[in-house]
N, CA and C atoms as an extended XYZ file, in Angstrom:
429
Properties=species:S:1:pos:R:3:atomname:S:1:resname:S:1:resid:I:1 pbc="F F F"
N       -53.929      -92.314       39.750 N   UNK     1
C       -53.812      -93.692       40.060 CA  UNK     1
C       -55.274      -93.608       40.841 C   UNK     1
N       -54.512      -92.527       42.514 N   UNK     2
C       -55.460      -92.779       43.470 CA  UNK     2
C       -55.714      -91.627       44.186 C   UNK     2
N       -56.226      -90.736       43.050 N   UNK     3
C       -56.156      -88.980       44.075 CA  UNK     3
C       -57.622      -89.744       44.515 C   UNK     3
N       -57.850      -88.464       45.519 N   UNK     4
C       -58.760      -88.537       46.321 CA  UNK     4
C       -58.571      -89.283       47.437 C   UNK     4
N       -57.887      -90.843       47.338 N   UNK     5
C       -57.468      -91.451       48.328 CA  UNK     5
C       -56.476      -90.737       49.832 C   UNK     5
N       -57.467      -91.590       50.765 N   UNK     6
C       -56.409      -90.678       51.579 CA  UNK     6
C       -55.664      -91.997       52.223 C   UNK     6
N       -54.217      -91.923       51.906 N   UNK     7
C       -53.725      -93.942       52.289 CA  UNK     7
C       -52.348      -93.397       53.395 C   UNK     7
N       -52.835      -94.900       54.626 N   UNK     8
C       -52.251      -94.477       55.463 CA  UNK     8
C       -51.206      -95.788       54.618 C   UNK     8
N       -49.648      -95.389       55.295 N   UNK     9
C       -47.886      -96.286       54.829 CA  UNK     9
C       -47.080      -96.731       55.329 C   UNK     9
N       -46.795      -97.736       56.016 N   UNK    10
C       -46.096      -98.597       57.271 CA  UNK    10
C       -45.415      -99.846       56.420 C   UNK    10
N       -43.788      -99.174       57.477 N   UNK    11
C       -42.938     -100.553       56.773 CA  UNK    11
C       -41.923     -100.506       57.494 C   UNK    11
N       -41.498     -101.452       58.183 N   UNK    12
C       -40.019     -102.037       58.933 CA  UNK    12
C       -38.953     -102.046       58.339 C   UNK    12
N       -37.848     -102.368       58.905 N   UNK    13
C       -36.994     -102.391       58.206 CA  UNK    13
C       -36.584     -102.994       56.633 C   UNK    13
N       -37.563     -103.899       56.750 N   UNK    14
C       -36.829     -104.665       55.268 CA  UNK    14
C       -38.511     -104.386       54.522 C   UNK    14
N       -38.565     -103.589       54.639 N   UNK    15
C       -39.774     -103.000       53.647 CA  UNK    15
C       -39.573     -101.236       53.602 C   UNK    15
N       -38.641     -100.854       54.603 N   UNK    16
C       -38.294      -99.732       54.293 CA  UNK    16
C       -37.765      -98.353       52.577 C   UNK    16
N       -37.368      -99.269       52.076 N   UNK    17
C       -36.663      -99.052       51.068 CA  UNK    17
C       -37.457      -98.886       49.498 C   UNK    17
N       -39.004      -99.840       50.102 N   UNK    18
C       -39.667     -100.081       48.955 CA  UNK    18
C       -40.612      -98.610       49.590 C   UNK    18
N       -40.527      -98.699       50.978 N   UNK    19
C       -41.621      -97.397       50.937 CA  UNK    19
C       -41.506      -96.540       50.279 C   UNK    19
N       -40.310      -96.073       50.715 N   UNK    20
C       -39.330      -94.891       50.324 CA  UNK    20
C       -39.966      -94.589       49.189 C   UNK    20
N       -39.671      -95.686       47.989 N   UNK    21
C       -39.903      -95.710       46.795 CA  UNK    21
C       -41.227      -95.370       45.903 C   UNK    21
N       -42.515      -96.184       46.377 N   UNK    22
C       -43.768      -96.010       47.157 CA  UNK    22
C       -44.681      -94.248       47.132 C   UNK    22
N       -43.592      -93.909       48.192 N   UNK    23
C       -44.348      -92.469       48.517 CA  UNK    23
C       -43.767      -91.740       47.324 C   UNK    23
N       -42.962      -92.077       46.905 N   UNK    24
C       -42.655      -90.858       45.052 CA  UNK    24
C       -43.634      -90.782       44.494 C   UNK    24
N       -44.780      -92.293       44.521 N   UNK    25
C       -45.751      -92.319       43.386 CA  UNK    25
C       -47.147      -92.518       43.562 C   UNK    25
N       -47.244      -92.359       44.972 N   UNK    26
C       -48.680      -92.978       45.456 CA  UNK    26
C       -49.086      -90.774       45.213 C   UNK    26
N       -48.771      -90.131       46.181 N   UNK    27
C       -48.989      -88.511       45.691 CA  UNK    27
C       -49.308      -88.215       46.535 C   UNK    27
N       -49.948      -87.122       47.382 N   UNK    28
C       -49.686      -86.075       48.235 CA  UNK    28
C       -51.323      -86.509       49.457 C   UNK    28
N       -52.264      -87.809       49.232 N   UNK    29
C       -52.571      -87.616       50.120 CA  UNK    29
C       -52.113      -88.860       51.350 C   UNK    29
N       -51.106      -88.867       51.736 N   UNK    30
C       -50.405      -89.950       51.782 CA  UNK    30
C       -49.725      -89.624       53.394 C   UNK    30
N       -50.351      -90.784       53.901 N   UNK    31
C       -49.446      -90.202       55.786 CA  UNK    31
C       -48.583      -91.428       55.867 C   UNK    31
N       -47.359      -90.954       56.067 N   UNK    32
C       -46.174      -93.010       56.277 CA  UNK    32
C       -46.162      -92.073       57.996 C   UNK    32
N       -46.202      -93.171       58.062 N   UNK    33
C       -46.182      -93.761       59.689 CA  UNK    33
C       -44.767      -94.703       60.310 C   UNK    33
N       -43.854      -94.593       59.124 N   UNK    34
C       -42.612      -94.895       59.431 CA  UNK    34
C       -42.814      -96.373       59.348 C   UNK    34
N       -41.187      -96.958       58.526 N   UNK    35
C       -40.009      -96.826       60.140 CA  UNK    35
C       -39.581      -95.569       58.877 C   UNK    35
N       -38.168      -94.940       59.603 N   UNK    36
C       -37.974      -94.118       58.619 CA  UNK    36
C       -35.713      -93.917       58.227 C   UNK    36
N       -35.736      -95.407       58.674 N   UNK    37
C       -34.604      -95.856       57.973 CA  UNK    37
C       -34.902      -97.215       57.806 C   UNK    37
N       -33.247      -97.995       58.072 N   UNK    38
C       -33.279      -99.903       57.211 CA  UNK    38
C       -32.597     -100.077       59.016 C   UNK    38
N       -32.634      -99.718       59.621 N   UNK    39
C       -32.520     -100.137       60.678 CA  UNK    39
C       -33.194     -100.862       61.921 C   UNK    39
N       -33.043     -101.966       62.504 N   UNK    40
C       -33.611     -102.958       62.483 CA  UNK    40
C       -34.783     -102.464       63.663 C   UNK    40
N       -36.605     -103.058       63.179 N   UNK    41
C       -38.238     -102.283       63.950 CA  UNK    41
C       -38.393     -103.592       64.597 C   UNK    41
N       -39.700     -102.881       65.002 N   UNK    42
C       -40.909     -103.894       64.598 CA  UNK    42
C       -41.670     -104.055       64.555 C   UNK    42
N       -42.570     -104.606       63.322 N   UNK    43
C       -42.989     -104.132       62.632 CA  UNK    43
C       -44.783     -104.184       63.113 C   UNK    43
N       -44.649     -104.760       64.695 N   UNK    44
C       -45.989     -104.064       65.035 CA  UNK    44
C       -46.291     -102.966       64.864 C   UNK    44
N       -44.858     -102.108       65.367 N   UNK    45
C       -45.256     -100.752       65.248 CA  UNK    45
C       -45.244     -100.405       64.880 C   UNK    45
N       -45.515     -100.455       63.082 N   UNK    46
C       -45.566     -100.210       62.553 CA  UNK    46
C       -47.717      -99.280       61.573 C   UNK    46
N       -47.506     -101.872       61.942 N   UNK    47
C       -48.804     -101.883       61.506 CA  UNK    47
C       -49.824     -101.781       61.949 C   UNK    47
N       -49.468     -101.505       63.530 N   UNK    48
C       -50.756     -100.919       64.445 CA  UNK    48
C       -51.190      -99.701       63.909 C   UNK    48
N       -50.715      -98.638       63.472 N   UNK    49
C       -50.841      -97.718       63.517 CA  UNK    49
C       -51.408      -96.975       62.274 C   UNK    49
N       -50.828      -98.113       61.342 N   UNK    50
C       -51.587      -97.692       60.266 CA  UNK    50
C       -52.580      -98.829       60.373 C   UNK    50
N       -53.227     -100.231       60.819 N   UNK    51
C       -55.055     -100.024       61.241 CA  UNK    51
C       -55.145      -99.515       61.504 C   UNK    51
N       -54.802      -98.825       62.634 N   UNK    52
C       -56.035      -98.120       63.246 CA  UNK    52
C       -56.244      -96.553       62.940 C   UNK    52
N       -55.749      -95.916       62.021 N   UNK    53
C       -55.899      -95.374       61.005 CA  UNK    53
C       -57.221      -95.259       59.994 C   UNK    53
N       -56.942      -96.682       59.311 N   UNK    54
C       -57.675      -97.748       58.412 CA  UNK    54
C       -59.190      -97.537       59.070 C   UNK    54
N       -59.105      -98.013       60.381 N   UNK    55
C       -59.595      -98.604       61.265 CA  UNK    55
C       -61.155      -96.952       61.710 C   UNK    55
N       -60.397      -96.373       62.062 N   UNK    56
C       -60.760      -95.083       62.565 CA  UNK    56
C       -61.552      -94.072       61.641 C   UNK    56
N       -61.085      -94.657       60.256 N   UNK    57
C       -61.966      -93.964       58.845 CA  UNK    57
C       -61.169      -92.335       58.842 C   UNK    57
N       -59.713      -92.764       59.227 N   UNK    58
C       -59.838      -91.181       58.683 CA  UNK    58
C       -59.153      -90.820       57.920 C   UNK    58
N       -58.419      -92.532       57.681 N   UNK    59
C       -57.827      -92.774       56.169 CA  UNK    59
C       -58.698      -93.745       55.723 C   UNK    59
N       -58.509      -93.947       54.233 N   UNK    60
C       -59.360      -94.837       53.293 CA  UNK    60
C       -58.828      -96.438       53.646 C   UNK    60
N       -57.331      -96.269       53.450 N   UNK    61
C       -56.680      -97.556       53.058 CA  UNK    61
C       -55.196      -97.327       53.482 C   UNK    61
N       -54.618      -98.773       53.680 N   UNK    62
C       -53.203      -98.642       53.599 CA  UNK    62
C       -52.959      -99.363       53.051 C   UNK    62
N       -51.281      -99.229       53.442 N   UNK    63
C       -50.468     -100.265       52.839 CA  UNK    63
C       -49.521     -100.494       53.800 C   UNK    63
N       -49.008     -101.848       54.215 N   UNK    64
C       -48.320     -102.335       54.871 CA  UNK    64
C       -46.782     -103.556       53.802 C   UNK    64
N       -45.660     -103.034       54.623 N   UNK    65
C       -44.606     -103.603       54.069 CA  UNK    65
C       -43.878     -104.510       54.891 C   UNK    65
N       -42.822     -106.056       54.998 N   UNK    66
C       -42.309     -106.367       55.949 CA  UNK    66
C       -41.139     -107.375       54.674 C   UNK    66
N       -40.213     -108.112       55.797 N   UNK    67
C       -40.090     -108.858       54.273 CA  UNK    67
C       -40.950     -110.113       53.687 C   UNK    67
N       -41.932     -110.019       55.335 N   UNK    68
C       -43.333     -112.101       54.298 CA  UNK    68
C       -44.617     -111.355       53.945 C   UNK    68
N       -44.135     -110.096       54.740 N   UNK    69
C       -45.918     -109.039       54.497 CA  UNK    69
C       -46.715     -109.969       56.116 C   UNK    69
N       -46.155     -111.398       56.587 N   UNK    70
C       -47.097     -111.939       57.157 CA  UNK    70
C       -46.876     -111.566       58.664 C   UNK    70
N       -46.169     -111.050       59.238 N   UNK    71
C       -46.540     -110.293       60.083 CA  UNK    71
C       -47.299     -108.979       60.590 C   UNK    71
N       -47.483     -107.740       59.748 N   UNK    72
C       -47.132     -107.031       59.264 CA  UNK    72
C       -49.487     -107.289       59.162 C   UNK    72
N       -49.914     -107.925       57.846 N   UNK    73
C       -50.967     -108.695       57.801 CA  UNK    73
C       -51.614     -109.597       58.804 C   UNK    73
N       -51.562     -109.874       59.669 N   UNK    74
C       -51.666     -110.895       60.658 CA  UNK    74
C       -52.183     -109.717       62.206 C   UNK    74
N       -51.193     -108.908       61.978 N   UNK    75
C       -51.705     -107.753       62.611 CA  UNK    75
C       -52.483     -106.559       62.684 C   UNK    75
N       -52.476     -106.416       61.124 N   UNK    76
C       -53.385     -105.528       60.334 CA  UNK    76
C       -54.918     -106.147       60.650 C   UNK    76
N       -54.846     -107.637       60.254 N   UNK    77
C       -56.001     -108.187       60.937 CA  UNK    77
C       -56.699     -108.329       62.042 C   UNK    77
N       -56.291     -107.638       63.433 N   UNK    78
C       -56.608     -107.823       64.561 CA  UNK    78
C       -57.989     -106.882       65.025 C   UNK    78
N       -57.201     -106.038       64.059 N   UNK    79
C       -58.573     -104.639       64.207 CA  UNK    79
C       -59.425     -105.148       63.412 C   UNK    79
N       -60.412     -104.656       64.054 N   UNK    80
C       -61.993     -104.408       63.707 CA  UNK    80
C       -62.212     -103.424       62.301 C   UNK    80
N       -62.574     -104.692       60.955 N   UNK    81
C       -63.206     -103.471       59.847 CA  UNK    81
C       -61.729     -103.437       59.115 C   UNK    81
N       -60.665     -104.708       59.492 N   UNK    82
C       -60.217     -104.525       58.646 CA  UNK    82
C       -59.403     -105.819       58.267 C   UNK    82
N       -59.207     -105.630       56.714 N   UNK    83
C       -59.328     -106.836       55.690 CA  UNK    83
C       -57.894     -106.434       54.915 C   UNK    83
N       -56.884     -107.634       55.354 N   UNK    84
C       -55.079     -106.683       55.322 CA  UNK    84
C       -54.823     -108.359       54.298 C   UNK    84
N       -54.824     -108.286       53.247 N   UNK    85
C       -54.598     -109.196       51.895 CA  UNK    85
C       -52.670     -109.167       51.848 C   UNK    85
N       -51.852     -110.199       51.465 N   UNK    86
C       -50.901     -109.920       51.416 CA  UNK    86
C       -50.784     -110.773       49.731 C   UNK    86
N       -50.612     -110.160       49.059 N   UNK    87
C       -50.108     -109.362       47.572 CA  UNK    87
C       -48.758     -109.258       47.093 C   UNK    87
N       -48.423     -110.757       46.155 N   UNK    88
C       -46.924     -111.186       45.669 CA  UNK    88
C       -47.147     -110.758       44.110 C   UNK    88
N       -48.315     -110.741       43.973 N   UNK    89
C       -48.068     -110.853       41.948 CA  UNK    89
C       -49.565     -110.305       41.572 C   UNK    89
N       -50.066     -109.897       40.471 N   UNK    90
C       -50.970     -109.277       39.894 CA  UNK    90
C       -51.987     -110.551       39.789 C   UNK    90
N       -52.099     -111.576       40.130 N   UNK    91
C       -52.752     -112.689       39.665 CA  UNK    91
C       -54.060     -112.245       41.027 C   UNK    91
N       -53.433     -112.319       42.203 N   UNK    92
C       -53.577     -112.508       43.985 CA  UNK    92
C       -54.058     -111.041       44.083 C   UNK    92
N       -53.938     -109.966       43.606 N   UNK    93
C       -54.362     -108.581       43.871 CA  UNK    93
C       -54.938     -108.626       43.497 C   UNK    93
N       -55.962     -109.314       42.598 N   UNK    94
C       -56.992     -108.148       41.736 CA  UNK    94
C       -58.684     -108.819       43.075 C   UNK    94
N       -58.681     -110.199       43.463 N   UNK    95
C       -59.119     -110.768       43.439 CA  UNK    95
C       -58.907     -110.376       45.722 C   UNK    95
N       -58.139     -109.471       45.919 N   UNK    96
C       -58.354     -109.324       47.220 CA  UNK    96
C       -59.192     -107.819       47.301 C   UNK    96
N       -59.287     -107.513       45.760 N   UNK    97
C       -59.585     -105.800       46.263 CA  UNK    97
C       -61.213     -106.857       45.662 C   UNK    97
N       -61.360     -107.343       44.228 N   UNK    98
C       -61.960     -107.334       43.410 CA  UNK    98
C       -63.747     -108.231       44.858 C   UNK    98
N       -62.878     -109.322       45.600 N   UNK    99
C       -63.612     -110.264       45.573 CA  UNK    99
C       -63.851     -109.916       47.774 C   UNK    99
N       -62.961     -109.786       48.410 N   UNK   100
C       -62.452     -109.807       49.988 CA  UNK   100
C       -62.460     -108.325       50.370 C   UNK   100
N       -62.864     -107.231       49.155 N   UNK   101
C       -62.309     -105.972       49.378 CA  UNK   101
C       -61.729     -105.371       50.755 C   UNK   101
N       -60.201     -105.829       50.091 N   UNK   102
C       -58.727     -105.761       50.976 CA  UNK   102
C       -59.173     -104.089       50.953 C   UNK   102
N       -58.658     -103.607       52.188 N   UNK   103
C       -58.130     -102.351       53.101 CA  UNK   103
C       -56.966     -101.752       53.364 C   UNK   103
N       -56.311     -102.770       53.862 N   UNK   104
C       -54.843     -102.662       53.718 CA  UNK   104
C       -54.527     -103.901       52.421 C   UNK   104
N       -52.996     -103.397       51.982 N   UNK   105
C       -51.930     -104.013       51.001 CA  UNK   105
C       -50.835     -104.123       51.659 C   UNK   105
N       -50.998     -105.384       51.558 N   UNK   106
C       -49.524     -106.093       52.380 CA  UNK   106
C       -48.460     -106.880       51.599 C   UNK   106
N       -47.501     -105.463       51.569 N   UNK   107
C       -46.699     -106.246       50.382 CA  UNK   107
C       -45.171     -106.933       50.704 C   UNK   107
N       -44.746     -108.242       50.811 N   UNK   108
C       -43.656     -108.733       51.024 CA  UNK   108
C       -42.489     -108.404       50.246 C   UNK   108
N       -41.362     -107.502       51.181 N   UNK   109
C       -40.521     -106.539       49.527 CA  UNK   109
C       -39.119     -107.246       49.114 C   UNK   109
N       -39.827     -109.145       50.396 N   UNK   110
C       -38.325     -109.817       50.003 CA  UNK   110
C       -38.398     -110.852       48.602 C   UNK   110
N       -39.716     -111.436       48.453 N   UNK   111
C       -40.297     -111.885       47.288 CA  UNK   111
C       -40.528     -111.647       46.157 C   UNK   111
N       -40.995     -109.875       46.375 N   UNK   112
C       -41.151     -108.846       45.316 CA  UNK   112
C       -39.967     -108.140       44.316 C   UNK   112
N       -40.148     -107.194       43.378 N   UNK   113
C       -39.062     -106.821       43.000 CA  UNK   113
C       -39.208     -105.549       43.211 C   UNK   113
N       -39.111     -104.126       43.542 N   UNK   114
C       -39.137     -103.512       43.161 CA  UNK   114
C       -40.430     -102.795       42.170 C   UNK   114
N       -40.379     -103.472       41.100 N   UNK   115
C       -41.331     -103.068       39.712 CA  UNK   115
C       -42.287     -103.548       39.806 C   UNK   115
N       -42.291     -104.654       40.609 N   UNK   116
C       -43.606     -106.455       41.501 CA  UNK   116
C       -44.469     -105.380       41.849 C   UNK   116
N       -43.391     -104.421       43.296 N   UNK   117
C       -44.684     -104.072       43.906 CA  UNK   117
C       -45.308     -103.078       43.105 C   UNK   117
N       -44.608     -102.259       42.959 N   UNK   118
C       -45.658     -100.729       42.198 CA  UNK   118
C       -46.120     -101.396       41.528 C   UNK   118
N       -46.073     -102.268       39.731 N   UNK   119
C       -47.374     -102.546       39.935 CA  UNK   119
C       -48.808     -103.374       41.124 C   UNK   119
N       -48.692     -103.876       41.737 N   UNK   120
C       -49.575     -103.915       42.620 CA  UNK   120
C       -49.681     -103.519       43.459 C   UNK   120
N       -49.414     -102.523       43.616 N   UNK   121
C       -50.130     -101.275       44.546 CA  UNK   121
C       -50.584     -100.908       43.132 C   UNK   121
N       -50.271     -100.247       41.990 N   UNK   122
C       -51.742      -99.848       41.088 CA  UNK   122
C       -52.781     -100.629       41.119 C   UNK   122
N       -52.664     -101.808       41.095 N   UNK   123
C       -53.023     -102.834       40.443 CA  UNK   123
C       -54.800     -102.899       41.793 C   UNK   123
N       -53.948     -102.931       42.911 N   UNK   124
C       -54.998     -102.682       44.036 CA  UNK   124
C       -55.938     -101.725       43.975 C   UNK   124
N       -54.835     -100.389       44.129 N   UNK   125
C       -55.972      -98.997       44.029 CA  UNK   125
C       -57.297      -98.809       42.358 C   UNK   125
N       -56.848      -99.984       41.281 N   UNK   126
C       -57.895      -99.713       40.913 CA  UNK   126
C       -58.917     -100.622       39.638 C   UNK   126
N       -58.819     -101.656       41.193 N   UNK   127
C       -59.939     -102.452       41.017 CA  UNK   127
C       -60.576     -102.389       41.885 C   UNK   127
N       -61.150     -102.591       40.962 N   UNK   128
C       -62.961     -102.145       42.259 CA  UNK   128
C       -63.177     -103.542       42.545 C   UNK   128
N       -64.569     -103.579       44.256 N   UNK   129
C       -64.842     -104.611       44.730 CA  UNK   129
C       -65.937     -104.745       43.775 C   UNK   129
N       -66.338     -105.881       43.347 N   UNK   130
C       -67.803     -106.729       42.422 CA  UNK   130
C       -68.657     -106.445       44.004 C   UNK   130
N       -68.906     -106.628       45.105 N   UNK   131
C       -69.866     -106.481       45.795 CA  UNK   131
C       -71.682     -107.737       45.670 C   UNK   131
N       -72.258     -107.432       45.379 N   UNK   132
C       -73.371     -108.882       45.463 CA  UNK   132
C       -72.373     -110.345       45.999 C   UNK   132
N       -72.255     -110.923       46.155 N   UNK   133
C       -72.394     -112.187       47.059 CA  UNK   133
C       -70.847     -112.039       47.439 C   UNK   133
N       -69.370     -111.529       46.951 N   UNK   134
C       -68.314     -111.194       47.868 CA  UNK   134
C       -69.395     -110.261       49.004 C   UNK   134
N       -70.154     -109.358       48.882 N   UNK   135
C       -70.695     -108.716       50.360 CA  UNK   135
C       -70.893     -109.126       51.077 C   UNK   135
N       -71.214     -110.854       50.900 N   UNK   136
C       -72.135     -111.105       51.351 CA  UNK   136
C       -71.481     -111.812       52.459 C   UNK   136
N       -70.157     -112.727       51.769 N   UNK   137
C       -69.170     -113.231       52.049 CA  UNK   137
C       -68.842     -112.192       53.183 C   UNK   137
N       -67.619     -111.300       52.756 N   UNK   138
C       -66.902     -109.874       53.533 CA  UNK   138
C       -68.150     -109.423       54.844 C   UNK   138
N       -69.084     -109.432       54.997 N   UNK   139
C       -70.033     -109.129       55.612 CA  UNK   139
C       -69.918     -109.771       57.233 C   UNK   139
N       -69.543     -111.346       56.478 N   UNK   140
C       -69.475     -112.405       57.816 CA  UNK   140
C       -68.373     -112.442       58.498 C   UNK   140
N       -67.457     -111.516       57.816 N   UNK   141
C       -65.406     -111.760       58.596 CA  UNK   141
C       -66.165     -111.054       60.042 C   UNK   141
N       -66.517     -110.151       60.156 N   UNK   142
C       -65.716     -109.166       61.641 CA  UNK   142
C       -67.056     -110.476       62.628 C   UNK   142
N       -66.299     -110.247       63.503 N   UNK   143
C       -67.035     -110.812       64.768 CA  UNK   143
C       -67.842     -110.186       66.007 C   UNK   143
């Protein structure tokens, strides 16, 4: 599914169980930035390191999970070159990649099932950026 890609993953306590389950299907080129239990933590403590890992080019993509995905998406999008997209179903996930070339997938663990989360990950990593008119728009995102 994602062979050859380097992926950074992180979650707060609300996304911990899904993160652990996703790690089993993502392969070996994944770095887990935590959290490492379901004890209450601050989502920013995991969103910033994942975003930095993608921003620096050390990792190709990131996955962030929290209850609504809003906090991790807002945090990650503060970083230059990061396009973090909240994906909660298949229909939203396709244009996140094909139109906006999202490089961090944000999953709202309280609003999707684990099976939906797995499907969203599969779609995210199997959808190509279309480029063309979308590239022109993506190029205008960073200020």
